[in-house]
mmCIF file of C-alpha atoms in Angstrom:
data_model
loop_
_atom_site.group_PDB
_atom_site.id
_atom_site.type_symbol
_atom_site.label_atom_id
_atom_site.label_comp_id
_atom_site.label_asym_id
_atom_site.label_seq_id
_atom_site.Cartn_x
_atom_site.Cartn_y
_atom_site.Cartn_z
ATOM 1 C CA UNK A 1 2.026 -18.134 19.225
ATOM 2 C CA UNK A 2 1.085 -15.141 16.607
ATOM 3 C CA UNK A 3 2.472 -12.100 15.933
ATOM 4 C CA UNK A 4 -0.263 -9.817 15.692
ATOM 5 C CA UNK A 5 0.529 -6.274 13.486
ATOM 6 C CA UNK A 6 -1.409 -3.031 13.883
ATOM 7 C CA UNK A 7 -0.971 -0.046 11.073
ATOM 8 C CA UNK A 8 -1.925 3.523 11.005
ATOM 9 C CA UNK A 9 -5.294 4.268 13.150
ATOM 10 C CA UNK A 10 -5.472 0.793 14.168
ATOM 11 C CA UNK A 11 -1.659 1.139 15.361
ATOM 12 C CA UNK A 12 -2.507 4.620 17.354
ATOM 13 C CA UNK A 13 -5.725 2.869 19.044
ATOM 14 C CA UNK A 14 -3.613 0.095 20.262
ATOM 15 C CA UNK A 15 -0.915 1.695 21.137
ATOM 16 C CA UNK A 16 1.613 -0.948 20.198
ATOM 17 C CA UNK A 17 3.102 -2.257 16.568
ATOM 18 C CA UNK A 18 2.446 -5.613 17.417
ATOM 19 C CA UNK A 19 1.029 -7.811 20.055
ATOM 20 C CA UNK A 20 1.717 -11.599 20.721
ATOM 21 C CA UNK A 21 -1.166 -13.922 20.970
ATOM 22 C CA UNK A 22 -1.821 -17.380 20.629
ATOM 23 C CA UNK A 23 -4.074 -17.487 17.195
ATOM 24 C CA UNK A 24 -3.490 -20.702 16.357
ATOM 25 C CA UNK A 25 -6.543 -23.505 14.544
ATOM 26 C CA UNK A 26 -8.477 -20.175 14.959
ATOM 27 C CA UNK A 27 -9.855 -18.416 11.059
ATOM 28 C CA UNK A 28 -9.233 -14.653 10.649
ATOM 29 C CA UNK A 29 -12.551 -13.958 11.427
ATOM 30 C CA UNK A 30 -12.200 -15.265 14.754
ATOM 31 C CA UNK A 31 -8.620 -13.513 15.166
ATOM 32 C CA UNK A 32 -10.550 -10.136 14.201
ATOM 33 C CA UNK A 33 -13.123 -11.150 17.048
ATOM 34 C CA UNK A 34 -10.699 -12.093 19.397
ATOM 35 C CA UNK A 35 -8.778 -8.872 18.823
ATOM 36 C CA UNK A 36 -11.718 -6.276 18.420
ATOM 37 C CA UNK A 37 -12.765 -7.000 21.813
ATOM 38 C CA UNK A 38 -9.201 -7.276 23.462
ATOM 39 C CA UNK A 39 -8.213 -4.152 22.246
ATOM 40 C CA UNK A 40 -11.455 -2.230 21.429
ATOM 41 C CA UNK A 41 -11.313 -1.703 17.693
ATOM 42 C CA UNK A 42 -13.018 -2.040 14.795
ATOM 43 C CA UNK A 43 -11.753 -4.460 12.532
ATOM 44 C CA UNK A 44 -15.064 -4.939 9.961
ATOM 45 C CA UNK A 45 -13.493 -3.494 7.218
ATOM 46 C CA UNK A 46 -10.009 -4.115 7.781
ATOM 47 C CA UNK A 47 -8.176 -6.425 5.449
ATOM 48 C CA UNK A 48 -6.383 -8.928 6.863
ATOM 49 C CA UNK A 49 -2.534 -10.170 5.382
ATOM 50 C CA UNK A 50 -1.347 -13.537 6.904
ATOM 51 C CA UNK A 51 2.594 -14.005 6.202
ATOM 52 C CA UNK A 52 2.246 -11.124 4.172
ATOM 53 C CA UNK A 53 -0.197 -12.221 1.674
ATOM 54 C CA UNK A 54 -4.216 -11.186 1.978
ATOM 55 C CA UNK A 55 -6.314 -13.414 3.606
ATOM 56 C CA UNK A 56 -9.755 -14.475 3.708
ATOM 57 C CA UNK A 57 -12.399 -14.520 6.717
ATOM 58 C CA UNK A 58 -12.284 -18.471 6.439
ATOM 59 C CA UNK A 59 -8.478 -18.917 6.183
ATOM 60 C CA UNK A 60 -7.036 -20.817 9.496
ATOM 61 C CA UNK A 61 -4.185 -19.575 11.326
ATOM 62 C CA UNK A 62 -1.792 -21.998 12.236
ATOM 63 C CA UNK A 63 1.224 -21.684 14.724
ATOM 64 C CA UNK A 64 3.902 -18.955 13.822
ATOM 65 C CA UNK A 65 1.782 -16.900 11.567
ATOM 66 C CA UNK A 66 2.035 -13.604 11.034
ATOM 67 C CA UNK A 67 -1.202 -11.870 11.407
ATOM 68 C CA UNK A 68 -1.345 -8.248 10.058
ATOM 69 C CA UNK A 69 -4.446 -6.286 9.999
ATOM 70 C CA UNK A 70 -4.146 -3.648 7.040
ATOM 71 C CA UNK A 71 -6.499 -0.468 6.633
ATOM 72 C CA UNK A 72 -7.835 0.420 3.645
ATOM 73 C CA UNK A 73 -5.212 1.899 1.867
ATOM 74 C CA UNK A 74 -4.071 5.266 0.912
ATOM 75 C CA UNK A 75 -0.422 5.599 -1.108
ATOM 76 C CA UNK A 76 0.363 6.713 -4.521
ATOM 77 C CA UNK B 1 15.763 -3.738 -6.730
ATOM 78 C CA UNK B 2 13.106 -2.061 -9.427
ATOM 79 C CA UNK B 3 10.645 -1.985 -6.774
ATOM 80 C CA UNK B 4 11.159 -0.541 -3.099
ATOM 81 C CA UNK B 5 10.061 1.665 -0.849
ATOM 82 C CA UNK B 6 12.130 4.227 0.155
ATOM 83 C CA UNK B 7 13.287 6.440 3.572
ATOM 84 C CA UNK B 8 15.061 8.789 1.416
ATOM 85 C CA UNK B 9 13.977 11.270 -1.722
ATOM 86 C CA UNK B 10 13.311 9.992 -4.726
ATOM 87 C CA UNK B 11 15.446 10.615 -7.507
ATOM 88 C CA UNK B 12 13.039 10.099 -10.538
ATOM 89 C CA UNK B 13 16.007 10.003 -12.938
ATOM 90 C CA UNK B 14 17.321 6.671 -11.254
ATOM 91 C CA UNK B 15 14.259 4.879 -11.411
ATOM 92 C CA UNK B 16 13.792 6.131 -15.179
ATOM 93 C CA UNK B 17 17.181 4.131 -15.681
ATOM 94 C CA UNK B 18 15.926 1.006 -14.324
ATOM 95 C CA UNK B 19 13.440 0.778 -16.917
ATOM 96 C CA UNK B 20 15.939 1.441 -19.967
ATOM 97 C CA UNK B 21 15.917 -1.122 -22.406
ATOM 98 C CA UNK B 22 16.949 -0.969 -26.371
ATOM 99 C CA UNK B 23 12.904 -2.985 -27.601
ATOM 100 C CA UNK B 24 11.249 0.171 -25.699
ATOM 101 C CA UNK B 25 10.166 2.434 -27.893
ATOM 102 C CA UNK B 26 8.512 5.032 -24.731
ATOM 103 C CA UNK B 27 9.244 5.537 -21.306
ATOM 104 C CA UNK B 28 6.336 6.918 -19.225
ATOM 105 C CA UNK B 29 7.051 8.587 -15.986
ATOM 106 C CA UNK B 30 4.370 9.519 -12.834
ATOM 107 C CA UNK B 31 4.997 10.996 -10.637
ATOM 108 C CA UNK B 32 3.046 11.243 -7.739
ATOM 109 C CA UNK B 33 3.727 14.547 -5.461
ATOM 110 C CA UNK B 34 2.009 16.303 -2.022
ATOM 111 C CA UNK B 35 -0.949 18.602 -2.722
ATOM 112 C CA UNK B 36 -1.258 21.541 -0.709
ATOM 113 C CA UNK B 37 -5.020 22.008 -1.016
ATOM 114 C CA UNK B 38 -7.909 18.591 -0.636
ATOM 115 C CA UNK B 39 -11.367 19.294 -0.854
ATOM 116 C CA UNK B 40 -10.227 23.067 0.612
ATOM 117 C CA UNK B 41 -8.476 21.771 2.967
ATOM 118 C CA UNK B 42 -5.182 22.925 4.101
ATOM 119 C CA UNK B 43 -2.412 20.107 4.464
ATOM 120 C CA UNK B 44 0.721 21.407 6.313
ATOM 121 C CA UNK B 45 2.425 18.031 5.493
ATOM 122 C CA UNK B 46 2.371 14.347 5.121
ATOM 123 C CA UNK B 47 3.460 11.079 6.938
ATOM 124 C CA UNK B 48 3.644 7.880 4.831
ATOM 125 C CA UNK B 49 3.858 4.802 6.434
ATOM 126 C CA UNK B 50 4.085 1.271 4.982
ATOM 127 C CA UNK B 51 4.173 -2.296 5.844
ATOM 128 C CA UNK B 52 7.557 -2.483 4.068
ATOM 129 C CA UNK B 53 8.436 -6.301 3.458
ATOM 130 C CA UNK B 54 4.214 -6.740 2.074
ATOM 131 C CA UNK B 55 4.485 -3.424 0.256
ATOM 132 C CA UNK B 56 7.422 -4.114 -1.492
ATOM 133 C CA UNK B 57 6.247 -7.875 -2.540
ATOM 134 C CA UNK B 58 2.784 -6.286 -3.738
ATOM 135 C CA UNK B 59 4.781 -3.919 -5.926
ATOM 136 C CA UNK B 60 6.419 -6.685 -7.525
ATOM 137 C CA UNK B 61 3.056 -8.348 -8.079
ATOM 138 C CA UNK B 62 2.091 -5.406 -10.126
ATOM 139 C CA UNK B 63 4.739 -4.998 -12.060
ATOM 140 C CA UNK B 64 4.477 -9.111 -12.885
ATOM 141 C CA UNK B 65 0.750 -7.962 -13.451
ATOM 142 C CA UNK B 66 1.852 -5.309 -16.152
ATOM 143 C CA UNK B 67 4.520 -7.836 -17.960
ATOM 144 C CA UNK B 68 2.157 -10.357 -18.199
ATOM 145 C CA UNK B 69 -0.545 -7.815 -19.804
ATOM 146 C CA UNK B 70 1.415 -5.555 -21.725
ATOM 147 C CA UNK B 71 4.176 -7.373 -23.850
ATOM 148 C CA UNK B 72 7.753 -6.148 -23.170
ATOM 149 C CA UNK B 73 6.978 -3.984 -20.515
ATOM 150 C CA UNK B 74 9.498 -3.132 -18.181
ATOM 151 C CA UNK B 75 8.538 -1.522 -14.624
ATOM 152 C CA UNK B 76 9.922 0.470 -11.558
ATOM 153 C CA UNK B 77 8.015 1.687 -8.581
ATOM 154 C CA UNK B 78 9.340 3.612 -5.443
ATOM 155 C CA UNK B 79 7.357 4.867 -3.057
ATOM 156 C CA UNK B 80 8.488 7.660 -0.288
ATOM 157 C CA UNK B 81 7.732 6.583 3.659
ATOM 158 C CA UNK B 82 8.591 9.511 6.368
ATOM 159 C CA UNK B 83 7.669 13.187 6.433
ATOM 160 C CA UNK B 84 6.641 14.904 3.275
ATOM 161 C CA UNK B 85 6.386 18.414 2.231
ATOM 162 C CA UNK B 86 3.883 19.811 0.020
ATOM 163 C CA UNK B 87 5.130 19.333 -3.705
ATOM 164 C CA UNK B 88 7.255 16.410 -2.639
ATOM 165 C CA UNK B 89 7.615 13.446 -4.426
ATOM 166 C CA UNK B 90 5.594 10.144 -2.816
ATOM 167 C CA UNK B 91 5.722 8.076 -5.641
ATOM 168 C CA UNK B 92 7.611 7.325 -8.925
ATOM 169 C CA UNK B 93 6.544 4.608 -11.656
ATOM 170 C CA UNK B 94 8.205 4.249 -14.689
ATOM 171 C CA UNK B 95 7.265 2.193 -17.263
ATOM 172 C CA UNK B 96 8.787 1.231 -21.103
ATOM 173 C CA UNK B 97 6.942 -0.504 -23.348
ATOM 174 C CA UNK B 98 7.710 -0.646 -27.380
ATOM 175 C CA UNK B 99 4.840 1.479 -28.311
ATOM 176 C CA UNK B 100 3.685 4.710 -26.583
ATOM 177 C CA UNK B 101 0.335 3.582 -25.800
ATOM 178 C CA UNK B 102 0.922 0.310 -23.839
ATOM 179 C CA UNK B 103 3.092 2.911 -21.640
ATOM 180 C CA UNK B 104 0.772 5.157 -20.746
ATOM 181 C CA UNK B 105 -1.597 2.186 -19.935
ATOM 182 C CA UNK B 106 0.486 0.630 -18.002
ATOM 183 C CA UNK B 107 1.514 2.915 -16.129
ATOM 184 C CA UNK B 108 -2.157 4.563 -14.998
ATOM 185 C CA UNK B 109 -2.929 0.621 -14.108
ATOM 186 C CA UNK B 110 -0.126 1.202 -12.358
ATOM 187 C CA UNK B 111 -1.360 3.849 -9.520
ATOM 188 C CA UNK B 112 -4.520 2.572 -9.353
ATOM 189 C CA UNK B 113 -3.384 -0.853 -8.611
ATOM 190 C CA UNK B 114 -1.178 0.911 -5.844
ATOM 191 C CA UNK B 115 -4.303 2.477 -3.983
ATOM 192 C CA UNK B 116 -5.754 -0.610 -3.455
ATOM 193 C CA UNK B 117 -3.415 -3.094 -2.847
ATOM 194 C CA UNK B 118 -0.360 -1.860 -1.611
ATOM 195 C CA UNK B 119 0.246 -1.551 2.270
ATOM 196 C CA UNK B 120 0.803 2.253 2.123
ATOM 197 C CA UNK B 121 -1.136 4.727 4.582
ATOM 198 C CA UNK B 122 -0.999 8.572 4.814
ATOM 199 C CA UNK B 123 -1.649 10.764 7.756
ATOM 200 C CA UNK B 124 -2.500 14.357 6.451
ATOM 201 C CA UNK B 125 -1.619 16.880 9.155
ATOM 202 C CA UNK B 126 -3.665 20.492 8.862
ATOM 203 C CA UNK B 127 -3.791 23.381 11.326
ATOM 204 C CA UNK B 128 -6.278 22.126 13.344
ATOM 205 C CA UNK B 129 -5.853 18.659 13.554
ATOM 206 C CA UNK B 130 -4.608 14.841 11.795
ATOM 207 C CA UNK B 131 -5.886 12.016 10.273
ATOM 208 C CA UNK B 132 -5.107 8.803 8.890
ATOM 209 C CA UNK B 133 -6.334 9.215 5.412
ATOM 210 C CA UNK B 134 -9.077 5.799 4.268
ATOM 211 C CA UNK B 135 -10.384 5.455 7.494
ATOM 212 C CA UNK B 136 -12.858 6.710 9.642
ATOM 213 C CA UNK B 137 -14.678 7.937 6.449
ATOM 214 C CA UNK B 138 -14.635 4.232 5.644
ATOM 215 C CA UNK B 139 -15.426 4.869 2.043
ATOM 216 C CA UNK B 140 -13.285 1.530 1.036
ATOM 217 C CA UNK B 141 -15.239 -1.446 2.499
ATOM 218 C CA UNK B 142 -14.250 -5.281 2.528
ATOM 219 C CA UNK B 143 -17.910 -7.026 3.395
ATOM 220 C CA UNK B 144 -16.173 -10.048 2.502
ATOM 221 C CA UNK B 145 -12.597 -9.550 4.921
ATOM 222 C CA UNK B 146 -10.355 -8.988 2.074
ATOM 223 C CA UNK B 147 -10.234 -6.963 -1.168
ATOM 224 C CA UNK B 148 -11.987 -8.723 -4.349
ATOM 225 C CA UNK B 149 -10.293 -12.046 -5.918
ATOM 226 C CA UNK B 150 -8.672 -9.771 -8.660
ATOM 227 C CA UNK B 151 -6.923 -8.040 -6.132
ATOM 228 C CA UNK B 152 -5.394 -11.300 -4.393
ATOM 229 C CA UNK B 153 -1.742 -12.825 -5.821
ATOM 230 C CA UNK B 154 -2.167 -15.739 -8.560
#
């Protein structure tokens, strides 16, 4: 299983921090698929961190990851 | 702990003191603070929020970024989560260097490297409404699914 993490308007549209959901042998691509339609959101130009380090649309998600979708970003 | 991200004010001075060292020949100090007026917009205040444990690790990766680039440097980044008033403080970088102009450098390299790496997101409340600030607008894009290959760790 993956933990799944939503942030800011992603987070609101959800309506949950995190979801659990079994990601794994599946790229981030397909986890942004998977995810867009479950929970109806856009995720095109989302950045994706897996274990807390960005990710690419190829990578493959193996069991136990930590999946966390992160908006474009606006601290400082 | 030179780079964190904190629930509670910032007291610059502390992070200043993290940065002390007897080869630095400047300190540089941003300070990054809530603007009342955007674009002629109103903001009434501010919620930061932050993907804390990936926040604070890409903070470290800049401040590895800035020792590797400008010899001797010596960083410290905090940046404010929570409600913030207008002229609070969001974020504090300070940076020593032995020479004055490596400092400045490195510390505007800094900030920018903070607004586009770092897991940080505002939400600007106004009188008639909120929004979570570097979305809908959607003026940052990632065609690719993630930021540029400068922008990735090592």
């Amino acid at each position: 299983m993956n933990k799944v993490m939503f942030f800011a308007h992603l987070r609101d549209a959800v309506g949950e921090e995190s979801v659990s959901v079994d990601l794994t042998g599946k790229t981030v691509a397909e986890a942004k698929a998977i995810l867009s339609e479950q929970h109806g959101i856009n995720l095109e130009t989302v950045m994706t961190a897996v274990n807390e380090e960005f990710a690419g649309d190829d990578d493959v998600l193996s069991d136990g990851d930590v999946v966390a979708f992160i908006p474009p970003v606006s601290g400082g | 702990m030179n780079f964190e991200i904190s629930k509670e004010p910032i007291d610059t001075q502390s992070i200043i003191d993290k940065v002390i060292q007897r080869e630095a020949g400047a300190i540089t100090t941003f300070i990054g603070t809530v603007r009342e007026l955007t674009a002629g917009k109103k903001t009434l205040y501010l919620i930061y929020e932050a993907y804390e444990s990936m926040a604070v690790k890409k903070l470290e990766q800049i401040g590895r970024e800035i020792e590797e680039r400008w010899t001797g440097a010596k960083v410290a980044i905090s940046h404010r989560v929570g409600k913030l008033e207008i002229t609070d403080i969001a974020v504090v970088i300070a940076v020593s260097t032995p020479h004055r102009a490596d400092s400045y450098e490195a510390n505007r390299y800094a900030i920018e490297r903070i607004k586009e790496i770092v897991p940080i997101w505002k939400k600007e409340h106004w009188e008639d409404g909120e929004e979570w600030i570097g979305n809908q607008l959607e003026t940052v894009a990632y065609p690719t699914g993630k930021p540029e290959e400068s922008d990735l760790d090592e």
